[in-house]
Amino acid sequence: MRWKARLSPRVGVSFPVSPRDKVFFNYGHFNQWPRYNYVYSQLETDYSTNLQLLGNPNLDPKVTVQYEAGIQHEFDNLWSAGITFYSNDIYGYAQSVPLAQVVIDPADTPDPDDTVPVIVDPVRYFNADAARSLGIEISVVTRTTRYLSGSFSLELQRSTGTNSDANTTFLSASLGQGSSNY
């Protein structure tokens, strides 16, 4: 039996620069174990098809690495404003990957009446995809009374990634769209 363990360090630092200004920095690693259907996809499958989607019990967790740095200033009359820069990298997303075609001899099948070799096109999940988000957030917060407050924020973000669905390869293969989409 093999064990998998992950270290998830997190650090948050905030310190005052002046009586009305503060600078902060946050860093963290976050792990999310894969869905069970990526690990054990054969639990509910149709064995009569030649295209088999195989789970992978050796999938690693999806890892997110986040950075955030910013400054906040407090104005008179209970107003404050801040600007924050952040980065969010995620890697280890599951992706279906085609494997080499397998030919099973009739003698190796459980059915004694099989006379023709069975050809199977396996597709299996692996950790392959990644995503990144970079952004900036500008926020304004006011507290007008003891029980009333308001806030406004504007966020600009750029996100990129390598894939949007773990089953893209399997679905294109099941629809007969060839290997150009792999």
Coordinates of C-alpha atoms in Angstrom, one line a residue:
M1 CA 0.0 0.0 0.0
R2 CA 1.3 3.5 -0.9
W3 CA 0.6 6.7 1.0
K4 CA 0.4 10.2 -0.5
A5 CA 0.9 13.2 1.6
R6 CA 0.9 16.9 0.8
L7 CA 2.4 19.9 2.6
S8 CA 0.2 23.0 2.5
P9 CA 2.2 26.0 3.7
R10 CA 0.3 29.3 4.3
V11 CA 1.8 32.6 5.3
G12 CA 0.0 35.9 5.9
V13 CA 1.8 39.1 6.9
S14 CA 0.2 42.5 7.5
F15 CA 2.0 45.4 9.1
P16 CA 1.3 49.1 9.5
V17 CA 3.4 51.6 7.5
S18 CA 1.9 54.6 9.1
P19 CA -1.1 55.2 11.5
R20 CA -3.4 55.1 8.4
D21 CA -1.6 52.8 6.0
K22 CA -1.0 49.1 6.0
V23 CA 0.8 46.7 3.7
F24 CA -0.1 43.0 3.5
F25 CA 1.1 39.8 1.8
N26 CA -0.5 36.4 1.7
Y27 CA 0.9 33.2 0.3
G28 CA -0.6 29.7 0.4
H29 CA -0.7 26.2 -1.1
F30 CA -4.0 24.4 -1.3
N31 CA -4.7 20.8 -2.4
Q32 CA -7.9 19.2 -3.6
W33 CA -8.1 15.5 -4.1
P34 CA -9.5 14.4 -7.5
R35 CA -13.1 13.4 -8.0
Y36 CA -13.8 9.7 -7.4
N37 CA -15.1 9.2 -11.0
Y38 CA -11.6 10.2 -12.2
V39 CA -10.1 7.6 -9.9
Y40 CA -12.7 4.8 -10.3
S41 CA -14.4 5.5 -13.6
Q42 CA -15.0 1.8 -14.3
L43 CA -17.7 1.5 -11.6
E44 CA -20.5 2.4 -13.9
T45 CA -19.4 1.6 -17.5
D46 CA -20.6 -0.3 -20.5
Y47 CA -18.1 -3.1 -21.1
S48 CA -19.6 -3.9 -24.5
T49 CA -18.0 -0.8 -26.1
N50 CA -14.5 -0.9 -27.6
L51 CA -13.7 2.6 -26.2
Q52 CA -13.0 2.2 -22.5
L53 CA -12.5 5.2 -20.1
L54 CA -10.2 4.0 -17.3
G55 CA -9.8 5.7 -13.9
N56 CA -6.4 6.3 -12.4
P57 CA -6.0 5.5 -8.7
N58 CA -2.6 7.1 -8.8
L59 CA -3.9 10.7 -9.6
D60 CA -2.3 13.4 -7.6
P61 CA -4.4 16.2 -6.0
K62 CA -5.0 19.4 -7.9
V63 CA -2.6 22.1 -6.4
T64 CA -3.3 25.8 -6.1
V65 CA -0.6 28.3 -5.3
Q66 CA -1.8 31.7 -4.4
Y67 CA 0.0 35.0 -3.9
E68 CA -1.6 38.3 -2.8
A69 CA 0.0 41.7 -2.0
G70 CA -1.5 45.0 -1.4
I71 CA -1.8 48.3 0.4
Q72 CA -4.7 49.9 2.2
H73 CA -5.2 53.5 3.3
E74 CA -7.7 54.9 5.7
F75 CA -9.1 58.4 4.9
D76 CA -10.9 60.8 7.2
N77 CA -14.6 60.2 8.0
L78 CA -14.4 56.4 8.1
W79 CA -13.4 55.8 4.4
S80 CA -10.7 53.4 3.3
A81 CA -9.3 52.4 -0.1
G82 CA -7.0 49.6 -1.1
I83 CA -5.3 48.1 -4.1
T84 CA -4.4 44.4 -4.2
F85 CA -2.4 42.4 -6.8
Y86 CA -2.8 38.6 -6.9
S87 CA -1.7 35.5 -8.7
N88 CA -3.5 32.2 -8.7
D89 CA -1.7 29.1 -10.3
I90 CA -3.5 25.8 -10.4
Y91 CA -1.9 22.7 -11.8
G92 CA -2.6 19.0 -11.7
Y93 CA -6.1 19.1 -13.3
A94 CA -7.2 15.6 -14.5
Q95 CA -7.3 15.1 -18.3
S96 CA -8.3 12.0 -20.3
V97 CA -5.4 10.8 -22.4
P98 CA -5.6 8.0 -25.1
L99 CA -3.4 5.0 -24.6
A100 CA -2.1 2.4 -27.1
Q101 CA -4.7 0.1 -28.6
V102 CA -5.1 -3.3 -26.9
V103 CA -5.9 -6.5 -28.8
I104 CA -7.3 -9.3 -26.6
D105 CA -7.1 -12.9 -28.0
P106 CA -10.4 -14.9 -27.9
A107 CA -8.7 -17.4 -25.6
D108 CA -8.1 -14.6 -23.0
T109 CA -11.7 -13.4 -22.9
P110 CA -14.1 -14.9 -20.2
D111 CA -16.6 -15.9 -22.9
P112 CA -15.8 -19.4 -24.3
D113 CA -17.8 -18.6 -27.5
D114 CA -15.5 -15.7 -28.6
T115 CA -13.8 -16.5 -31.8
V116 CA -12.7 -13.0 -32.9
P117 CA -10.0 -10.9 -31.2
V118 CA -11.4 -7.9 -29.2
I119 CA -9.9 -4.5 -29.9
V120 CA -10.0 -2.0 -27.0
D121 CA -9.1 1.7 -27.3
P122 CA -8.4 2.7 -23.7
V123 CA -8.5 6.3 -22.5
R124 CA -7.2 7.0 -18.9
Y125 CA -7.1 10.0 -16.6
F126 CA -3.7 11.7 -15.9
N127 CA -2.7 14.9 -14.2
A128 CA -1.9 17.2 -17.1
D129 CA -3.9 20.5 -17.3
A130 CA -3.1 23.8 -15.6
A131 CA -4.6 27.3 -15.2
R132 CA -3.4 30.8 -14.2
S133 CA -5.2 33.9 -13.0
L134 CA -3.5 37.3 -12.6
G135 CA -5.3 40.3 -11.4
I136 CA -5.7 43.6 -9.6
E137 CA -8.5 44.7 -7.3
I138 CA -9.3 48.2 -6.2
S139 CA -11.7 48.6 -3.3
V140 CA -13.4 51.4 -1.4
V141 CA -15.1 50.8 2.0
T142 CA -17.1 53.3 4.0
R143 CA -18.8 53.1 7.3
T144 CA -21.3 55.9 7.7
T145 CA -22.9 54.9 11.0
R146 CA -22.4 52.2 13.6
Y147 CA -24.9 49.9 11.8
L148 CA -24.5 51.0 8.2
S149 CA -21.6 50.4 5.9
G150 CA -20.9 50.1 2.1
S151 CA -18.2 48.9 -0.2
F152 CA -17.3 49.1 -3.9
S153 CA -14.6 47.1 -5.7
L154 CA -13.3 46.9 -9.2
E155 CA -11.4 43.9 -10.4
L156 CA -9.4 43.3 -13.6
Q157 CA -8.3 39.7 -14.2
R158 CA -6.6 37.7 -16.9
S159 CA -7.1 33.9 -16.8
T160 CA -5.5 31.3 -19.0
G161 CA -5.7 27.5 -19.0
T162 CA -4.9 24.4 -21.1
N163 CA -8.3 22.7 -21.1
S164 CA -11.8 23.2 -19.8
D165 CA -13.1 19.6 -19.4
A166 CA -11.3 16.5 -18.3
N167 CA -13.4 14.3 -20.6
T168 CA -12.7 16.2 -23.9
T169 CA -10.4 13.5 -25.3
F170 CA -12.8 10.7 -24.4
L171 CA -15.8 12.5 -25.8
S172 CA -14.1 13.4 -29.1
A173 CA -12.9 9.8 -29.4
S174 CA -16.4 8.4 -28.7
L175 CA -17.9 10.7 -31.3
G176 CA -15.3 9.5 -33.8
Q177 CA -13.5 12.8 -34.3
G178 CA -10.0 11.3 -34.7
S179 CA -6.8 12.0 -32.9
S180 CA -6.3 15.6 -34.0
N181 CA -8.2 16.8 -30.9
Y182 CA -5.9 14.9 -28.5

